[in-house]
Short mmCIF file of C-alpha atoms in Angstrom, two decimals:
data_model
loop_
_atom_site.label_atom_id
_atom_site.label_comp_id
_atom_site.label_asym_id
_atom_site.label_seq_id
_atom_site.Cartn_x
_atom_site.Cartn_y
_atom_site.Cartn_z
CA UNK W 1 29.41 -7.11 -155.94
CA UNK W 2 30.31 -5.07 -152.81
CA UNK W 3 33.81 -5.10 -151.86
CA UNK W 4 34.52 -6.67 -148.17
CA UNK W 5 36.63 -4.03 -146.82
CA UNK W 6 37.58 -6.56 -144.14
CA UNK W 7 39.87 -8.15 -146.72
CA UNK W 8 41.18 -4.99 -147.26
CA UNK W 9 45.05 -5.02 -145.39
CA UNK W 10 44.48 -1.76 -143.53
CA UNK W 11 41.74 -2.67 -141.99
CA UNK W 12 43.44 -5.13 -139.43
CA UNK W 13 46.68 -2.29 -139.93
CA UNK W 14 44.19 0.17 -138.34
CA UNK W 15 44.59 -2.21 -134.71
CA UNK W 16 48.17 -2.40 -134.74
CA UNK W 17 50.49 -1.71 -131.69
CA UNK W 18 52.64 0.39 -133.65
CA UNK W 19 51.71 4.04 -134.66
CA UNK W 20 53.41 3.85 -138.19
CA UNK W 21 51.00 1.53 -139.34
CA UNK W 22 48.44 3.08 -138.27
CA UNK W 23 48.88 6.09 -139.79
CA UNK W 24 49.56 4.46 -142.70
CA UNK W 25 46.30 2.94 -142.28
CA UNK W 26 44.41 6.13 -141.93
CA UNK W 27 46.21 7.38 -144.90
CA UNK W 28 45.03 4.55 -147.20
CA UNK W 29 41.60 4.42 -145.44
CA UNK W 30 40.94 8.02 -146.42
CA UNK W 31 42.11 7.43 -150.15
CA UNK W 32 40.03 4.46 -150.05
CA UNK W 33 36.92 6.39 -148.54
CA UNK W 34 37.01 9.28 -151.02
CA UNK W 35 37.39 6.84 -153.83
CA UNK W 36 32.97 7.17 -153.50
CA UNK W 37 32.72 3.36 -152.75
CA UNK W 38 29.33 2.32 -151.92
CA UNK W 39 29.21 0.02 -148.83
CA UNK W 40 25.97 -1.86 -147.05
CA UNK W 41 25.56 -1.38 -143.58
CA UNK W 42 27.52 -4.32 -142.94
CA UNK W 43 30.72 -3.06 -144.73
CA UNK W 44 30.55 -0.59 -143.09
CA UNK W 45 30.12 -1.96 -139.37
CA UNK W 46 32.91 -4.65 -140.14
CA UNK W 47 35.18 -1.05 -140.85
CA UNK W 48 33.72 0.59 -137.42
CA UNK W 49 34.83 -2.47 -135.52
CA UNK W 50 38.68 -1.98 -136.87
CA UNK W 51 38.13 2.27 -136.13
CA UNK W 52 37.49 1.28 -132.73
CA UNK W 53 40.20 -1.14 -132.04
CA UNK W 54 42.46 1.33 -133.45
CA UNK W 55 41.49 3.77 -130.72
CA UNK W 56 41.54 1.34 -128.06
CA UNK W 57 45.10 0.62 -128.94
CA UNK W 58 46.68 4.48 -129.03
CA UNK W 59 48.41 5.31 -126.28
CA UNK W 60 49.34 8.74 -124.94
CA UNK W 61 46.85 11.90 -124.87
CA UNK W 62 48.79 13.69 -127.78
CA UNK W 63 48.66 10.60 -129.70
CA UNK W 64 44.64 9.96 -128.88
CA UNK W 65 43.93 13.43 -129.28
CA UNK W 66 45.65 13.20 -132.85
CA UNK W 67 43.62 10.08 -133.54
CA UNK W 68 40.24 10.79 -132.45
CA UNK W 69 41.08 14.31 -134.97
CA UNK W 70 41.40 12.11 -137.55
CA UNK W 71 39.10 9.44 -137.55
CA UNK W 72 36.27 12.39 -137.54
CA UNK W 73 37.56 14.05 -140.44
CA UNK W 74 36.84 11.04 -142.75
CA UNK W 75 33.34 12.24 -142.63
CA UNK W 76 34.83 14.90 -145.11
CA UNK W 77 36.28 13.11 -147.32
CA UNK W 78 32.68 11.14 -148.39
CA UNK W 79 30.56 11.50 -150.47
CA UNK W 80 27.15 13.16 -148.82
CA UNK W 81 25.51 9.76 -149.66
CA UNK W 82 27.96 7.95 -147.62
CA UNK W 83 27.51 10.40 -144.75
CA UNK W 84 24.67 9.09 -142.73
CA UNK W 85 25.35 5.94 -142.74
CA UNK W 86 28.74 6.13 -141.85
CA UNK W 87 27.69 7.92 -138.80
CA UNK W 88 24.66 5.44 -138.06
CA UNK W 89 27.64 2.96 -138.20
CA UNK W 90 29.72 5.02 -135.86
CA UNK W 91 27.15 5.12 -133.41
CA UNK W 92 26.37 2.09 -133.42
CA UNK W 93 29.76 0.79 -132.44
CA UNK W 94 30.02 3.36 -130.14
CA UNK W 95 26.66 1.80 -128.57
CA UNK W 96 27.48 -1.33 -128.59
CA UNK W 97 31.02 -1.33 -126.86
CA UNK W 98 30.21 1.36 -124.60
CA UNK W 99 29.82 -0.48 -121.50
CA UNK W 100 33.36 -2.30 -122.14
CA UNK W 101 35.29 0.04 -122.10
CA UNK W 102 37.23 0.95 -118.84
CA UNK W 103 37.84 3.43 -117.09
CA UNK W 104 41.14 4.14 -118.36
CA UNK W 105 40.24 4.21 -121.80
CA UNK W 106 37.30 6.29 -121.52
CA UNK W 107 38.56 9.58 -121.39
CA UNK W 108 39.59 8.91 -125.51
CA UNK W 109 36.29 7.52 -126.33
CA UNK W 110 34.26 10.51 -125.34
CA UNK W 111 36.54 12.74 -127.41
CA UNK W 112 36.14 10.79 -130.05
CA UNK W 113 32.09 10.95 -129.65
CA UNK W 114 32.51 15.04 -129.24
CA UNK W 115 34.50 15.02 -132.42
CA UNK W 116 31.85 12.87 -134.29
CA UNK W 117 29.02 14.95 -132.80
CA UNK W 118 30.77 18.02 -133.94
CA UNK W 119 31.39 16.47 -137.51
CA UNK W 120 28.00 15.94 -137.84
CA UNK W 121 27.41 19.56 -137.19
CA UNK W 122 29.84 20.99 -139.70
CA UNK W 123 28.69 18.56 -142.22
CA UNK W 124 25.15 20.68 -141.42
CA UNK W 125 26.93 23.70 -141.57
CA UNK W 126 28.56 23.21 -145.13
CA UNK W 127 25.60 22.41 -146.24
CA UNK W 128 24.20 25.51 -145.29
CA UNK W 129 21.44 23.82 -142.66
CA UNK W 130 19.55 22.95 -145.34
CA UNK W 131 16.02 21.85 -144.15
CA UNK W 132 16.78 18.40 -145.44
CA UNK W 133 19.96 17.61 -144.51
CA UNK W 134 18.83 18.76 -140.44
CA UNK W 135 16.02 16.50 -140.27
CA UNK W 136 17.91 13.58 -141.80
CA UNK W 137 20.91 14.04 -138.84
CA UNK W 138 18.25 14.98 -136.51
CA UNK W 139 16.84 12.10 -136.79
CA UNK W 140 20.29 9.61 -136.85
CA UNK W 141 21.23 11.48 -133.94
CA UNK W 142 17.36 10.42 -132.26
CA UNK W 143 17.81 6.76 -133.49
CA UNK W 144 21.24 6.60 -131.61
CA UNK W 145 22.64 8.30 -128.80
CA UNK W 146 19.66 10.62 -128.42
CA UNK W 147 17.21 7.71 -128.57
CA UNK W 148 15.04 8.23 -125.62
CA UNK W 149 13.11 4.84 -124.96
CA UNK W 150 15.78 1.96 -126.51
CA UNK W 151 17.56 0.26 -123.62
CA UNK W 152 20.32 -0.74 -125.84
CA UNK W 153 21.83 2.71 -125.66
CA UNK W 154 23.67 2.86 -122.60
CA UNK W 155 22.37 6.06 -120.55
CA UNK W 156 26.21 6.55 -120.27
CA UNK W 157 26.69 7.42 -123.81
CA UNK W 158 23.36 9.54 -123.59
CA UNK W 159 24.73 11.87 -120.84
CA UNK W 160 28.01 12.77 -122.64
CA UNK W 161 26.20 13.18 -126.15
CA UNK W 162 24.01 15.87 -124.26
CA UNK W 163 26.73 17.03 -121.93
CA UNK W 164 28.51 18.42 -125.27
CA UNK W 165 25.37 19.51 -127.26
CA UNK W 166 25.28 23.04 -126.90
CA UNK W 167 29.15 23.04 -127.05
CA UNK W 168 29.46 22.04 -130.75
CA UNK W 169 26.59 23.24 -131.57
CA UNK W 170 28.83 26.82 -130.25
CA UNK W 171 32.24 25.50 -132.21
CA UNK W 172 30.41 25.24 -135.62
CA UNK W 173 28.53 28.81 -135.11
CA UNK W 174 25.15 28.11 -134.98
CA UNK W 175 24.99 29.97 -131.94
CA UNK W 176 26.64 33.11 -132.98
CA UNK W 177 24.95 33.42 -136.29
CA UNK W 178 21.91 35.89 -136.70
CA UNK W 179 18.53 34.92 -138.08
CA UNK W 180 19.31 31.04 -137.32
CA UNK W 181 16.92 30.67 -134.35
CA UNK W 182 14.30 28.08 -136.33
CA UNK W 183 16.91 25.97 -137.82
CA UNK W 184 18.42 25.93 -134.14
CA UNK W 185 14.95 24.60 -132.67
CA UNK W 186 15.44 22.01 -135.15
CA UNK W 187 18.62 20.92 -134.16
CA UNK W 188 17.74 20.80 -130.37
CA UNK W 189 14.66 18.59 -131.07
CA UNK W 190 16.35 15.53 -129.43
CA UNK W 191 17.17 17.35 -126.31
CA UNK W 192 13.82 18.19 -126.04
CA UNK W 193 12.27 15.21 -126.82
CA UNK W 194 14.76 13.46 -124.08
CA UNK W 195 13.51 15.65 -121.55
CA UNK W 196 9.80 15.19 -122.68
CA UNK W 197 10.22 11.43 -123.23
CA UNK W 198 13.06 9.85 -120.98
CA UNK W 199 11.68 7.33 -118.97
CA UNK W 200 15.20 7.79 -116.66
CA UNK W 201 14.58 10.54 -114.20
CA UNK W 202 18.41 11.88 -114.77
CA UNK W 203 18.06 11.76 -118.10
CA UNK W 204 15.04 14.00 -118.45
CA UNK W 205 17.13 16.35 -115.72
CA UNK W 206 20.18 16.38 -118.13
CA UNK W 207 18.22 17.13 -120.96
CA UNK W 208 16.60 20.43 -119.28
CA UNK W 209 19.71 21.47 -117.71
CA UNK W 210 21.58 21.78 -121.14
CA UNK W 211 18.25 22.97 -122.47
CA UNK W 212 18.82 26.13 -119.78
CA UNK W 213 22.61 26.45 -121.03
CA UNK W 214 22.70 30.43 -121.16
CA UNK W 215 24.43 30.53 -124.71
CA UNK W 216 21.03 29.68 -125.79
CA UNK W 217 18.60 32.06 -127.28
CA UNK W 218 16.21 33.44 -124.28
CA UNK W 219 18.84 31.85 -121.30
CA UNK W 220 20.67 34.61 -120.77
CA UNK W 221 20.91 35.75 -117.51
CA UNK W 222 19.80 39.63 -116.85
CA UNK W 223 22.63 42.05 -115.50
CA UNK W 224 22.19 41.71 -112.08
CA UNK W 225 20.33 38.68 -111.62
CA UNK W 226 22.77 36.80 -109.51
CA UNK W 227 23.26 39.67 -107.19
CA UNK W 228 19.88 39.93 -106.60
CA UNK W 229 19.33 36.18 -105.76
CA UNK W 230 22.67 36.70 -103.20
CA UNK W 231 20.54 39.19 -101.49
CA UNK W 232 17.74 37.15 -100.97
CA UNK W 233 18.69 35.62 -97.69
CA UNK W 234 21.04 33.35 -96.10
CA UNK W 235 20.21 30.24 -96.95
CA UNK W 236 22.29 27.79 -94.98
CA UNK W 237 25.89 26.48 -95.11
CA UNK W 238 26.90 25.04 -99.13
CA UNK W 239 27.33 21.14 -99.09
#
């Protein structure tokens, strides 16, 4: 019989006002985690709804930034079972109470998606981008914030998630490691496939745009380009 990990105390410790607790919380959370429990979708949903309230409730950047740090390093401590659907959890969440969170909060939310987009990554890179393991996070990343046709996923959540691509993508290496160029067409599969398949215009414009980002292979400018272009003519007064 699965264990309900809402009956678990930290769980409803994990939304408390106080920081103590909730880093007590965390603490117990990651013993439970790495203690290679297996929990159904639901389990682990019911836990995502308590992750979130406990970032909705920090206060201060230090404190956030702390937080959000922390709540993407329990990807490490699971097993590689556990892994995707943990994240498929995480997204989920993220999708679902996306559009109620205000402005305020915001700012806290998108680091915590950059830190759980960058997890994913150095879960990929530990793994040594094994052909497997990329198509399997490929494709979570393609059924949630990279999904190009569901109208669930608020377009919001799609912009940031491409916004930061390329810069994890950078943090974790890929970028500056030789002889990696297939396994990185792999990876940028749903960037492309947003701007093949978006049916939002700004979308499709995002995609390409990080698509062009000149730390990728074949985008980098030639040595002299720009003054070349600054030669061409005036062109008007700059909005």
């Amino acid at each position: 019989m699965a264990t309900d990990i809402q009956q678990t105390p930290f769980v409803k410790q994990l939304a408390a006002n106080d920081r103590p607790t909730r880093d007590a919380a965390l603490d117990s959370l990651r013993t439970y985690l790495s203690g290679r429990r297996e929990l159904p979708a639901l389990e682990l949903l019911k836990l995502w709804k308590g992750l979130f309230y406990c970032m909705w409730m920090s206060d201060r950047p230090r404190t956030q930034q702390a937080l959000a740090n922390s709540l993407a390093d329990l990807v490490a401590v699971l097993p590689l079972a556990s892994v995707i659907p943990f994240l498929r959890a995480f997204w989920q969440t993220m999708q679902r109470e996306w559009t109620n969170i205000d402005v305020l909060r915001m700012e806290k939310f998108l680091l915590l998606a950059r830190r759980y987009l960058g997890a994913t990554f150095k879960v990929l890179k530990d793994g040594g981008w094994e052909e497997e393991l990329v198509r399997s996070h490929v494709e979570l990343l393609q059924e949630g914030p990279c999904n190009v046709e569901d109208v669930r996923v608020p377009n919001g959540m799609r912009f940031h998630v491409i916004d930061i691509y390329v810069d994890e993508l950078e943090r974790v290496g890929l970028l500056q490691e030789e002889g990696r160029d297939e396994i990185l067409e792999r990876v940028l599969v749903p960037l492309r496939a947003l701007q093949k398949g978006s049916p939002t215009k700004p979308v499709r414009v995002k995609a390409k745009e990080a698509l062009e980002d000149e730390r990728l292979p074949g985008n980098e400018k030639v040595e002299g380009e720009e003054a070349s272009k600054e030669d061409d003519g005036w062109g008007g007064f700059e909005d």
